[in-house]
PDB file of C-alpha atoms in Angstrom:
ATOM      1  CA  UNK A  11     113.186 -71.018  66.822  1.00 55.00           C
ATOM      2  CA  UNK A  12     114.361 -70.743  63.205  1.00 54.00           C
ATOM      3  CA  UNK A  13     115.295 -74.433  63.219  1.00 54.00           C
ATOM      4  CA  UNK A  14     111.834 -75.423  64.439  1.00 53.00           C
ATOM      5  CA  UNK A  15     110.109 -73.343  61.783  1.00 45.00           C
ATOM      6  CA  UNK A  16     112.379 -74.725  59.064  1.00 43.00           C
ATOM      7  CA  UNK A  17     111.775 -78.277  60.309  1.00 46.00           C
ATOM      8  CA  UNK A  18     108.002 -77.770  60.199  1.00 43.00           C
ATOM      9  CA  UNK A  19     108.205 -76.418  56.629  1.00 43.00           C
ATOM     10  CA  UNK A  20     110.433 -79.314  55.575  1.00 43.00           C
ATOM     11  CA  UNK A  21     108.002 -81.852  57.087  1.00 44.00           C
ATOM     12  CA  UNK A  22     105.025 -80.179  55.406  1.00 44.00           C
ATOM     13  CA  UNK A  23     106.870 -80.318  52.069  1.00 42.00           C
ATOM     14  CA  UNK A  24     107.549 -84.057  52.454  1.00 43.00           C
ATOM     15  CA  UNK A  25     103.933 -84.752  53.419  1.00 41.00           C
ATOM     16  CA  UNK A  26     102.665 -82.728  50.460  1.00 41.00           C
ATOM     17  CA  UNK A  27     104.959 -84.638  48.103  1.00 42.00           C
ATOM     18  CA  UNK A  28     103.865 -87.974  49.527  1.00 44.00           C
ATOM     19  CA  UNK A  29     100.182 -87.074  49.197  1.00 48.00           C
ATOM     20  CA  UNK A  30     100.585 -85.984  45.595  1.00 72.00           C
ATOM     21  CA  UNK A  31     100.795 -89.430  44.058  1.00 94.00           C
ATOM     22  CA  UNK A  32      98.648 -92.550  44.040  1.00 97.00           C
ATOM     23  CA  UNK A  33      99.859 -96.113  43.851  1.00 98.00           C
ATOM     24  CA  UNK A  34      97.475 -99.039  43.423  1.00 98.00           C
ATOM     25  CA  UNK A  35      97.491-101.833  46.015  1.00 97.00           C
ATOM     26  CA  UNK A  36      99.202-104.512  43.915  1.00 97.00           C
ATOM     27  CA  UNK A  37      96.505-107.079  44.695  1.00 97.00           C
ATOM     28  CA  UNK A  38      95.637-108.100  41.113  1.00 98.00           C
ATOM     29  CA  UNK A  39      92.824-105.590  40.657  1.00 98.00           C
ATOM     30  CA  UNK A  40      91.901-104.066  37.296  1.00 98.00           C
ATOM     31  CA  UNK A  41      91.518-100.276  37.301  1.00 98.00           C
ATOM     32  CA  UNK A  42      89.854 -97.929  34.852  1.00 97.00           C
ATOM     33  CA  UNK A  43      90.208 -94.175  34.974  1.00 97.00           C
ATOM     34  CA  UNK A  44      86.718 -94.072  36.509  1.00 97.00           C
ATOM     35  CA  UNK A  45      87.763 -96.359  39.367  1.00 97.00           C
ATOM     36  CA  UNK A  46      90.974 -94.382  39.825  1.00 98.00           C
ATOM     37  CA  UNK A  47      88.858 -91.228  40.138  1.00 97.00           C
ATOM     38  CA  UNK A  48      86.796 -92.956  42.843  1.00 97.00           C
ATOM     39  CA  UNK A  49      89.852 -94.269  44.703  1.00 95.00           C
ATOM     40  CA  UNK A  50      92.042 -91.163  44.618  1.00 96.00           C
ATOM     41  CA  UNK A  51      92.162 -87.400  44.307  1.00 96.00           C
ATOM     42  CA  UNK A  52      94.875 -87.892  41.648  1.00 97.00           C
ATOM     43  CA  UNK A  53      92.169 -88.296  38.969  1.00 98.00           C
ATOM     44  CA  UNK A  54      88.965 -86.341  38.454  1.00 98.00           C
ATOM     45  CA  UNK A  55      86.150 -87.297  36.109  1.00 98.00           C
ATOM     46  CA  UNK A  56      83.573 -85.471  34.055  1.00 97.00           C
ATOM     47  CA  UNK A  57      81.722 -87.952  31.849  1.00 96.00           C
ATOM     48  CA  UNK A  58      84.267 -89.683  29.590  1.00 96.00           C
ATOM     49  CA  UNK A  59      86.924 -86.995  30.248  1.00 98.00           C
ATOM     50  CA  UNK A  60      89.413 -87.748  32.997  1.00 98.00           C
ATOM     51  CA  UNK A  61      92.000 -85.313  34.350  1.00 98.00           C
ATOM     52  CA  UNK A  62      95.129 -86.762  35.945  1.00 98.00           C
ATOM     53  CA  UNK A  63      96.419 -84.137  38.380  1.00 97.00           C
ATOM     54  CA  UNK A  64      99.069 -86.189  40.202  1.00 98.00           C
ATOM     55  CA  UNK A  65     101.391 -89.093  39.451  1.00 98.00           C
ATOM     56  CA  UNK A  66      99.833 -92.547  39.345  1.00 98.00           C
ATOM     57  CA  UNK A  67     101.629 -95.894  39.651  1.00 98.00           C
ATOM     58  CA  UNK A  68      99.908 -99.108  38.608  1.00 98.00           C
ATOM     59  CA  UNK A  69     101.607-101.618  40.900  1.00 98.00           C
ATOM     60  CA  UNK A  70     102.934-105.038  39.827  1.00 97.00           C
ATOM     61  CA  UNK A  71     100.045-107.525  39.303  1.00 97.00           C
ATOM     62  CA  UNK A  72      97.526-104.676  38.814  1.00 98.00           C
ATOM     63  CA  UNK A  73      96.053-103.719  35.429  1.00 98.00           C
ATOM     64  CA  UNK A  74      95.014-100.365  33.957  1.00 98.00           C
ATOM     65  CA  UNK A  75      92.287-100.610  31.311  1.00 96.00           C
ATOM     66  CA  UNK A  76      91.087 -97.827  29.031  1.00 95.00           C
ATOM     67  CA  UNK A  77      87.487 -97.904  27.882  1.00 91.00           C
ATOM     68  CA  UNK A  78      86.865 -96.781  24.324  1.00 90.00           C
ATOM     69  CA  UNK A  79      85.960 -93.165  23.633  1.00 94.00           C
ATOM     70  CA  UNK A  80      87.665 -91.748  26.701  1.00 96.00           C
ATOM     71  CA  UNK A  81      89.849 -88.670  26.825  1.00 97.00           C
ATOM     72  CA  UNK A  82      92.557 -88.503  29.471  1.00 98.00           C
ATOM     73  CA  UNK A  83      94.082 -85.087  30.152  1.00 98.00           C
ATOM     74  CA  UNK A  84      97.355 -85.012  32.069  1.00 98.00           C
ATOM     75  CA  UNK A  85      98.537 -82.030  34.086  1.00 98.00           C
ATOM     76  CA  UNK A  86     101.981 -80.440  33.972  1.00 98.00           C
ATOM     77  CA  UNK A  87     104.741 -82.793  35.123  1.00 97.00           C
ATOM     78  CA  UNK A  88     102.407 -85.762  35.676  1.00 98.00           C
ATOM     79  CA  UNK A  89     103.580 -89.302  34.966  1.00 98.00           C
ATOM     80  CA  UNK A  90     101.630 -92.570  34.846  1.00 98.00           C
ATOM     81  CA  UNK A  91     103.968 -95.446  35.720  1.00 98.00           C
ATOM     82  CA  UNK A  92     102.950 -98.954  34.700  1.00 98.00           C
ATOM     83  CA  UNK A  93     104.677-101.570  36.848  1.00 97.00           C
ATOM     84  CA  UNK A  94     101.927-104.120  36.250  1.00 97.00           C
ATOM     85  CA  UNK A  95     100.174-103.955  32.897  1.00 97.00           C
ATOM     86  CA  UNK A  96      98.068-101.583  30.841  1.00 97.00           C
ATOM     87  CA  UNK A  97      95.463-102.618  28.310  1.00 96.00           C
ATOM     88  CA  UNK A  98      94.649 -99.479  26.333  1.00 94.00           C
ATOM     89  CA  UNK A  99      92.635-101.199  23.592  1.00 91.00           C
ATOM     90  CA  UNK A 100      89.176 -99.634  23.829  1.00 79.00           C
ATOM     91  CA  UNK A 101      86.455-100.173  21.234  1.00 83.00           C
ATOM     92  CA  UNK A 102      86.268 -96.472  20.320  1.00 86.00           C
ATOM     93  CA  UNK A 103      89.058 -93.981  19.654  1.00 91.00           C
ATOM     94  CA  UNK A 104      90.610 -92.607  22.841  1.00 95.00           C
ATOM     95  CA  UNK A 105      93.161 -89.882  23.468  1.00 96.00           C
ATOM     96  CA  UNK A 106      95.783 -88.955  26.036  1.00 97.00           C
ATOM     97  CA  UNK A 107      96.628 -85.263  25.912  1.00 98.00           C
ATOM     98  CA  UNK A 108      97.641 -82.358  28.125  1.00 98.00           C
ATOM     99  CA  UNK A 109      95.244 -80.333  30.278  1.00 98.00           C
ATOM    100  CA  UNK A 110      96.071 -77.041  28.529  1.00 98.00           C
ATOM    101  CA  UNK A 111      98.566 -75.451  26.162  1.00 97.00           C
ATOM    102  CA  UNK A 112     101.013 -74.692  29.001  1.00 97.00           C
ATOM    103  CA  UNK A 113     101.052 -78.214  30.486  1.00 98.00           C
ATOM    104  CA  UNK A 114     103.993 -80.526  29.803  1.00 97.00           C
ATOM    105  CA  UNK A 115     103.064 -83.949  31.175  1.00 98.00           C
ATOM    106  CA  UNK A 116     105.874 -86.486  31.548  1.00 97.00           C
ATOM    107  CA  UNK A 117     103.610 -89.151  30.030  1.00 96.00           C
ATOM    108  CA  UNK A 118     103.911 -92.894  30.500  1.00 95.00           C
ATOM    109  CA  UNK A 119     106.748 -94.887  32.077  1.00 97.00           C
ATOM    110  CA  UNK A 120     106.231 -98.551  31.249  1.00 97.00           C
ATOM    111  CA  UNK A 121     108.125-100.978  33.485  1.00 97.00           C
ATOM    112  CA  UNK A 122     105.607-103.798  32.940  1.00 96.00           C
ATOM    113  CA  UNK A 123     103.435-104.637  29.940  1.00 95.00           C
ATOM    114  CA  UNK A 124     101.671-102.196  27.628  1.00 95.00           C
ATOM    115  CA  UNK A 125      99.143-103.061  24.933  1.00 95.00           C
ATOM    116  CA  UNK A 126      97.701-100.086  23.059  1.00 93.00           C
ATOM    117  CA  UNK A 127      95.590 -99.718  19.914  1.00 93.00           C
ATOM    118  CA  UNK A 128      93.013 -97.203  18.716  1.00 92.00           C
ATOM    119  CA  UNK A 129      94.488 -94.590  21.094  1.00 93.00           C
ATOM    120  CA  UNK A 130      96.352 -91.330  20.441  1.00 94.00           C
ATOM    121  CA  UNK A 131      99.082 -89.947  22.679  1.00 95.00           C
ATOM    122  CA  UNK A 132      99.895 -86.283  22.134  1.00 96.00           C
ATOM    123  CA  UNK A 133     102.271 -83.884  23.919  1.00 96.00           C
ATOM    124  CA  UNK A 134     103.838 -86.626  26.053  1.00 95.00           C
ATOM    125  CA  UNK A 135     106.450 -89.336  26.006  1.00 93.00           C
ATOM    126  CA  UNK A 136     106.067 -93.073  26.360  1.00 94.00           C
ATOM    127  CA  UNK A 137     109.172 -94.562  27.940  1.00 95.00           C
ATOM    128  CA  UNK A 138     109.648 -98.370  27.900  1.00 94.00           C
ATOM    129  CA  UNK A 139     112.001 -99.459  30.673  1.00 92.00           C
ATOM    130  CA  UNK A 140     113.502-102.914  30.262  1.00 76.00           C
ATOM    131  CA  UNK A 141     114.035-105.126  33.284  1.00 63.00           C
ATOM    132  CA  UNK A 142     117.007-106.800  31.593  1.00 59.00           C
TER     133      UNK A 142
END
């Protein structure tokens, strides 16, 4: 009986972990934080403020675009991985920050291409991973 209960808890833990991240389809689509909020529970939106609650991966051939004047708040331990490309060059100043003073987001892991201007990153790392 103990083995069955432990197995059920282990399976629930795996399913919870699998459900806690979102990966784009890799079909050449361009995503904004608004479209990510529509496509997944990993992002919530309130006007131009987006909260990233779970890890997000932008798949190869997909693009993440930031519109100007947006604020993106990242929860504790959250990472946005860019395997495709990210164009974070909005017309107005934008900011990536943490959700609250206790949160320590992992930040950005860039395996593909990143272009960023007129954007502030605070309380998080940006890690460029070379394919060479």
